[in-house]
Tab-separated table of C-alpha atoms in Angstrom:
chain	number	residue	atom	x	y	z
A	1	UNK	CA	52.006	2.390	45.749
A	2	UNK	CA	49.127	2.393	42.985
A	3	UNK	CA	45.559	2.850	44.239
A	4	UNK	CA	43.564	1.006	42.026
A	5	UNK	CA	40.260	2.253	43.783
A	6	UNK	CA	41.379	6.452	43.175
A	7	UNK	CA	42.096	4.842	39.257
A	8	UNK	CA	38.824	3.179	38.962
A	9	UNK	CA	36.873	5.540	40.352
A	10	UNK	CA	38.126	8.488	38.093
A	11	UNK	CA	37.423	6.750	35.213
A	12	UNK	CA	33.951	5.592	35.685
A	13	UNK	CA	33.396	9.522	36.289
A	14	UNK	CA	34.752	10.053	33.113
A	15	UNK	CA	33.207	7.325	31.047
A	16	UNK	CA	29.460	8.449	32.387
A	17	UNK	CA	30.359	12.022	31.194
A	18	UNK	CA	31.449	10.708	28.183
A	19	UNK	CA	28.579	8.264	27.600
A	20	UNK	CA	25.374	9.588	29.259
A	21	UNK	CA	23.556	7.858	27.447
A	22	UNK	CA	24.318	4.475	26.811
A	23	UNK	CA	27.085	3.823	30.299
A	24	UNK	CA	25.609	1.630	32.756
A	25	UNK	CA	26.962	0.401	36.215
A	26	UNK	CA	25.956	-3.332	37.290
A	27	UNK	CA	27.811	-3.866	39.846
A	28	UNK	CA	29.980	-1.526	42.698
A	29	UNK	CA	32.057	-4.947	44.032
A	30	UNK	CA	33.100	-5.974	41.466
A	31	UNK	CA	32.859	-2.832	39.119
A	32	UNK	CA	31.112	-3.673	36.287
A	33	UNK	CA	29.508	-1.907	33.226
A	34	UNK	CA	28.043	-1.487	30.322
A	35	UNK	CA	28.630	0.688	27.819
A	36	UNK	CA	26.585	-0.018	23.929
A	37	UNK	CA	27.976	1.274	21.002
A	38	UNK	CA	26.417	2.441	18.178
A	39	UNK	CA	28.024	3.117	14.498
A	40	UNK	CA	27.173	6.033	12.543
A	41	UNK	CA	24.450	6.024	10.093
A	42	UNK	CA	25.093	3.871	7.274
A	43	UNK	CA	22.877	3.578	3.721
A	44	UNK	CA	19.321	4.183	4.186
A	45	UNK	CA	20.495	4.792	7.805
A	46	UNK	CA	21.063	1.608	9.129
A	47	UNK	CA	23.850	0.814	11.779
A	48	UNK	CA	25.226	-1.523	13.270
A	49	UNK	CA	25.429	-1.816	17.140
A	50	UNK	CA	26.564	-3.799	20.337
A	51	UNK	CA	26.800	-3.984	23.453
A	52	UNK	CA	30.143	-3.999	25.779
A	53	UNK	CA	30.319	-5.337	29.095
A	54	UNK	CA	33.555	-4.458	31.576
A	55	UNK	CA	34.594	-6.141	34.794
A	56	UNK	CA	37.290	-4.514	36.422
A	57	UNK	CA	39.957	-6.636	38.072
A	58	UNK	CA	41.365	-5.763	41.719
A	59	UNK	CA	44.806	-4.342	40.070
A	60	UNK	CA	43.372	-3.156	37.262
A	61	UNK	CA	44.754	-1.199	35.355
A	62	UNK	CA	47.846	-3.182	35.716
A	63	UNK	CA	45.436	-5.829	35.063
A	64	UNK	CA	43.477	-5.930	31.617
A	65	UNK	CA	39.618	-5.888	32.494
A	66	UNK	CA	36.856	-8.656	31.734
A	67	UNK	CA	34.706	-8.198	28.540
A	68	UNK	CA	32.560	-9.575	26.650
A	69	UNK	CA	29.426	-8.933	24.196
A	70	UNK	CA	25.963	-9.193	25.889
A	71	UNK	CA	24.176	-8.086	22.732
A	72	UNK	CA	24.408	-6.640	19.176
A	73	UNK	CA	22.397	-5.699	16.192
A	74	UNK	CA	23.024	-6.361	12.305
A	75	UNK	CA	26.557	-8.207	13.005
A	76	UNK	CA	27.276	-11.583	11.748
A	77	UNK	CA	29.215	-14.068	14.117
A	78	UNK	CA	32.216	-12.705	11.943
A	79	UNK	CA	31.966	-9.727	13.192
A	80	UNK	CA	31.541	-10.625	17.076
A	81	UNK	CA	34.341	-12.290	16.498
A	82	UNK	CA	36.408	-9.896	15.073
A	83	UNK	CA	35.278	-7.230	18.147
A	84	UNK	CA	36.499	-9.480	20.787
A	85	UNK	CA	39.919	-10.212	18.656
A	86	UNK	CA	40.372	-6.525	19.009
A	87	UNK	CA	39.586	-5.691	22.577
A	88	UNK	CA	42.081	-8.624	23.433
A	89	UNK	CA	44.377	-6.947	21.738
A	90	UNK	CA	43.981	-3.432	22.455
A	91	UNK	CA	43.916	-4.392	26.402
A	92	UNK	CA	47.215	-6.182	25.731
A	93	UNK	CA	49.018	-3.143	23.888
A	94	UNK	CA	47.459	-0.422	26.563
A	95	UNK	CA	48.060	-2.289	29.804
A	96	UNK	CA	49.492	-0.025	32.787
A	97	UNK	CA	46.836	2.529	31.543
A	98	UNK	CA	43.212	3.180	31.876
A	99	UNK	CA	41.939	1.732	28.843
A	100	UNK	CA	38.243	1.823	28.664
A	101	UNK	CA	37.709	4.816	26.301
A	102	UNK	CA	40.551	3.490	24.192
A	103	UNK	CA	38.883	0.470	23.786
A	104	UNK	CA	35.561	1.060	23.163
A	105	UNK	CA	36.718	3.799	20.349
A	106	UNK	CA	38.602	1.165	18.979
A	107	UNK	CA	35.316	-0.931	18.806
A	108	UNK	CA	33.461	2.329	17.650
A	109	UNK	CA	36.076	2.593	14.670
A	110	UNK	CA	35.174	-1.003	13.721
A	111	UNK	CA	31.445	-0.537	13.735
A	112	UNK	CA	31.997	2.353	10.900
A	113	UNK	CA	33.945	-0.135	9.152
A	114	UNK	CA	31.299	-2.986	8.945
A	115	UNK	CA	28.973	-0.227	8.257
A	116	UNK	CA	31.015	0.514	5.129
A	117	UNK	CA	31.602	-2.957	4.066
A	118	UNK	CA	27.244	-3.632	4.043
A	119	UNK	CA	27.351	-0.516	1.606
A	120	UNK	CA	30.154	-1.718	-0.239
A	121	UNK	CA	29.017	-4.942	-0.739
A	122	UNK	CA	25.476	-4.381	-1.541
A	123	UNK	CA	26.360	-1.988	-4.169
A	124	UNK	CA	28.830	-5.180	-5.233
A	125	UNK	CA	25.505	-7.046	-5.566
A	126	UNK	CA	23.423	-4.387	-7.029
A	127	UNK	CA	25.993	-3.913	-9.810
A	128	UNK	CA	26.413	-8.092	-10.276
A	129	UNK	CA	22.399	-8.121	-10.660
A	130	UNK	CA	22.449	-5.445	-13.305
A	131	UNK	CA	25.269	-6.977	-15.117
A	132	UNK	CA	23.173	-10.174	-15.377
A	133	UNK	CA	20.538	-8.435	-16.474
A	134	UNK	CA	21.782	-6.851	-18.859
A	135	UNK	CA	23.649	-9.885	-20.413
A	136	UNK	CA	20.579	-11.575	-19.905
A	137	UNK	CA	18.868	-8.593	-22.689
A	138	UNK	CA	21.518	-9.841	-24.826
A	139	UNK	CA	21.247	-13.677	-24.581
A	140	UNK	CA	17.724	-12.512	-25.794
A	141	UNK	CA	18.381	-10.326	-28.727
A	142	UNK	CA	21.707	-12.343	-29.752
A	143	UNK	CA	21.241	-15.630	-28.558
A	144	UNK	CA	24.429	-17.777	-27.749
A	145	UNK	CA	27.246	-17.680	-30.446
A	146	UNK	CA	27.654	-20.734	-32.196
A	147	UNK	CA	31.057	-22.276	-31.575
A	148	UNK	CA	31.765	-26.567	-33.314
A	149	UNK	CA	31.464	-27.699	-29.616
A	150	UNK	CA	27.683	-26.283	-29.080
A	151	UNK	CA	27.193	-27.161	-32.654
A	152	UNK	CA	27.853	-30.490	-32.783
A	153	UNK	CA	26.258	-31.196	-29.298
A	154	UNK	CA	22.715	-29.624	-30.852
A	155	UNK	CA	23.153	-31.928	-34.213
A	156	UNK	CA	23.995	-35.191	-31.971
A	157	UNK	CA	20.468	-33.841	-29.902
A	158	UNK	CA	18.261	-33.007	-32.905
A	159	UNK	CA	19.579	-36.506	-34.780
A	160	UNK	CA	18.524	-38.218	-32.341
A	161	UNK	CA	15.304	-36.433	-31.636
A	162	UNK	CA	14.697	-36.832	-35.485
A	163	UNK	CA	15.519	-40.571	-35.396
A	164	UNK	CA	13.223	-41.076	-32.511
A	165	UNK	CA	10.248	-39.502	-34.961
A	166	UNK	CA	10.998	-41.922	-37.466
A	167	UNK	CA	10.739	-45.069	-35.254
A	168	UNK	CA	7.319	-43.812	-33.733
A	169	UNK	CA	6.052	-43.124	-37.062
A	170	UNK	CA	7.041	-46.869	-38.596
A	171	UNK	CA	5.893	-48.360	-35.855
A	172	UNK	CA	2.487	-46.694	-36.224
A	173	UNK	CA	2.822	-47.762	-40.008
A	174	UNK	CA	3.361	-51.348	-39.193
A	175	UNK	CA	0.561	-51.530	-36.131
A	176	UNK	CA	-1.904	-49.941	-38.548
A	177	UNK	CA	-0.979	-52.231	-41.264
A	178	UNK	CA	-1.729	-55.211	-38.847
A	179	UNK	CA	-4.895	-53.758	-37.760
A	180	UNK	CA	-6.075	-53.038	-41.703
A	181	UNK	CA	-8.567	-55.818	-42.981
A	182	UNK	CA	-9.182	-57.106	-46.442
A	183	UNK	CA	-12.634	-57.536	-48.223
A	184	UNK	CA	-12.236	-61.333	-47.385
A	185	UNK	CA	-11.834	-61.121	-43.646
A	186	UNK	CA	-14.490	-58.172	-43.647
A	187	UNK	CA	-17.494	-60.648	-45.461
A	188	UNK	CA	-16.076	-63.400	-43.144
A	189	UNK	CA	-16.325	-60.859	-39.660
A	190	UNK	CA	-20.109	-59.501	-41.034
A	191	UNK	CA	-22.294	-61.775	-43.159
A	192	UNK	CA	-24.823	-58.899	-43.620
A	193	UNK	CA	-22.014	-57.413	-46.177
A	194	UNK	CA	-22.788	-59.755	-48.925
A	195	UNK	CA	-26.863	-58.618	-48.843
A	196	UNK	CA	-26.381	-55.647	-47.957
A	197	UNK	CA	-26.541	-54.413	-51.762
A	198	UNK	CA	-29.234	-56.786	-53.000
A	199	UNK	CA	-31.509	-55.527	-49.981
A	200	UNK	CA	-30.666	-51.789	-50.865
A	201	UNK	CA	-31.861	-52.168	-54.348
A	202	UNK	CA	-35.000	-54.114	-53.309
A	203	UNK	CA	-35.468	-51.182	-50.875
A	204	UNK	CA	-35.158	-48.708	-53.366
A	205	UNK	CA	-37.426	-50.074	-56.177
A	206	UNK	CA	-40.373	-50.621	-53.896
A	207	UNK	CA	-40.288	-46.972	-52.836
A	208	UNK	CA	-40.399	-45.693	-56.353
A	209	UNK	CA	-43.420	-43.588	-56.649
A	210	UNK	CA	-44.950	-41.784	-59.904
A	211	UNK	CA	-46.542	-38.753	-59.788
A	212	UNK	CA	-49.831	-38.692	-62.126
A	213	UNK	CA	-50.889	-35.746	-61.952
A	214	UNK	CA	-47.558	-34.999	-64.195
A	215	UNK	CA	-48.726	-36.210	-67.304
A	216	UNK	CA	-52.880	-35.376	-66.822
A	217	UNK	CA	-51.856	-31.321	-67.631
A	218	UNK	CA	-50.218	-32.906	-71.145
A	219	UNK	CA	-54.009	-33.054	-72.697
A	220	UNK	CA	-54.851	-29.418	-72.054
A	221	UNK	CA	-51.770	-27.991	-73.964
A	222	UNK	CA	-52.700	-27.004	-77.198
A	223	UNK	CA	-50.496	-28.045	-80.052
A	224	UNK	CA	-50.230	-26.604	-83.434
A	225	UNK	CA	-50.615	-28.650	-87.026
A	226	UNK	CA	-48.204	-27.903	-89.315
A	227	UNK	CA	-50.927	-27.478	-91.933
A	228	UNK	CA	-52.792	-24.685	-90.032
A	229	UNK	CA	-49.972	-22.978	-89.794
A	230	UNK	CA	-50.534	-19.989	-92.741
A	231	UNK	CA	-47.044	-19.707	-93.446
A	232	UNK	CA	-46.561	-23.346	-94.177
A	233	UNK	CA	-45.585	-24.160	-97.636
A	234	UNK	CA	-44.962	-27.636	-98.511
A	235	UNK	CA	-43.084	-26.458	-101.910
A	236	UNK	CA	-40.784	-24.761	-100.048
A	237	UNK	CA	-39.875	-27.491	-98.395
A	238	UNK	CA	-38.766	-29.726	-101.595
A	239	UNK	CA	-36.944	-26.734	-102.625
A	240	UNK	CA	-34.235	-27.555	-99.711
C-alpha cells in the first residue's frame, strides 16, 4: 500500500533544498506551496517571472496536484495561458510520480523561451523601423516613381485645381466689372466733380504772387553800347 504522506513529505524536503529561496509552504492540511520562477536574464537583463502555487491531493501522486498562477511579471495573458496548458499536461504525462520539480522545470524552460521571443521580436521591430527609415531617405532623395496610374491621377488633380483658378479669377473679372463706374454715373453720384476744375483754376490764379524785388536789380547792371565798344567797326559789318 502507497503512503502518500512518506511521498509528500520527501518531496517538500527536496523542493526547499532545491529552491531556498523562492519555496514557500501555506498550508500543512492541505499541503500547499509556492514556488516563483524566475527566467534567466534576457536583453538589457530583463526576465520574465511567475509565480506557482501547488495543492497536493490526498492520493497524490496518483493524483495530479492543484495549480494555478498567483502572480507574474512581463507575461501577456498569452503567456499565462500557455503555462497552465503545460502544467496540465505535464501532470497528465507524469502521473504515478512525484512531479513537482518536473513541472516547474518545464515552466522554467518556457520562461527562457518567452525571454527569447521579447529579444527576437524587438530586434524584428528594430530592424522594420530602420527599414522604414531608410526607405523613407529614399522617398526623399528619389521621390515616388512615376507609373500612368499616379500620373494620370495627379493630371485629373492639377486640372481640376487649374480649372478651379480660372473660375475664381472670371468671377473676380465679372464682379469688378459690375462694381466699375463710368464718368456719367460718377458726375451723377458727386456733383462737386463738374466744379471741381473751374474752382482749382480760380484757386490757383488768386495765389499767383510776383516777386519785385526780381526785376529792381535789372537797373544796376551795367550794359555796354555797341559804339563804345573800341573794337566796333561798322564797315566791317557791311563787309559780311
Amino acid at each position: 500500500m502507497t503512503d502518500y504522506s512518506e511521498e509528500q513529505r520527501n518531496e517538500l524536503e527536496a523542493l526547499e533544498s532545491i529552491y531556498p529561496d523562492s519555496f514557500t509552504v501555506l498550508s500543512e492540511k492541505p499541503t500547499t506551496f509556492t514556488i516563483t520562477v524566475t527566467s534567466e536574464a534576457g536583453e538589457n537583463d530583463e526576465t520574465v517571472q511567475t509565480t506557482l502555487k501547488f495543492t497536493y491531493r490526498e492520493k497524490y501522486p496518483d493524483e495530479t496536484p492543484l495549480h494555478e498562477i498567483v502572480s507574474q511579471e512581463n507575461l501577456d495573458d498569452n503567456d499565462v495561458m500557455d503555462i497552465i496548458k503545460l502544467l496540465e499536461q505535464q501532470a497528465e504525462e507524469n502521473l504515478g510520480m512525484v512531479m513537482i520539480f518536473t513541472l516547474v522545470s518545464a515552466v522554467q524552460e518556457k520562461l527562457n523561451e518567452i525571454v527569447d521571443q521579447i529579444k527576437t521580436r524587438r530586434e524584428e521591430e528594430k530592424k522594420q523601423k530602420e527599414r522604414e527609415a531608410e526607405e523613407e531617405e529614399k522617398q526623399r532623395f528619389h521621390g515616388t516613381p512615376v507609373t500612368i496610374e499616379n500620373f494620370l491621377n495627379w493630371k485629373a488633380k492639377f486640372d481640376a485645381e487649374l480649372l478651379e483658378i480660372k473660375r475664381k479669377k472670371m468671377k473676380e473679372e465679372e464682379q469688378a466689372g459690375k462694381n466699375k463706374l463710368s464718368g456719367k454715373q460718377l458726375f451723377e453720384m458727386d456733383h462737386n466733380l463738374d466744379t471741381s476744375d473751374i474752382q482749382f483754376l480760380e484757386e490757383a490764379g488768386n495765389n499767383v504772387e510776383v516777386d519785385e524785388s526780381l526785376f529792381q536789380e535789372m537797373d544796376d547792371l551795367e550794359l555796354e553800347d555797341e559804339e563804345d565798344d573800341p573794337d566796333y567797326n561798322p564797315v566791317n559789318l557791311d563787309s559780311d
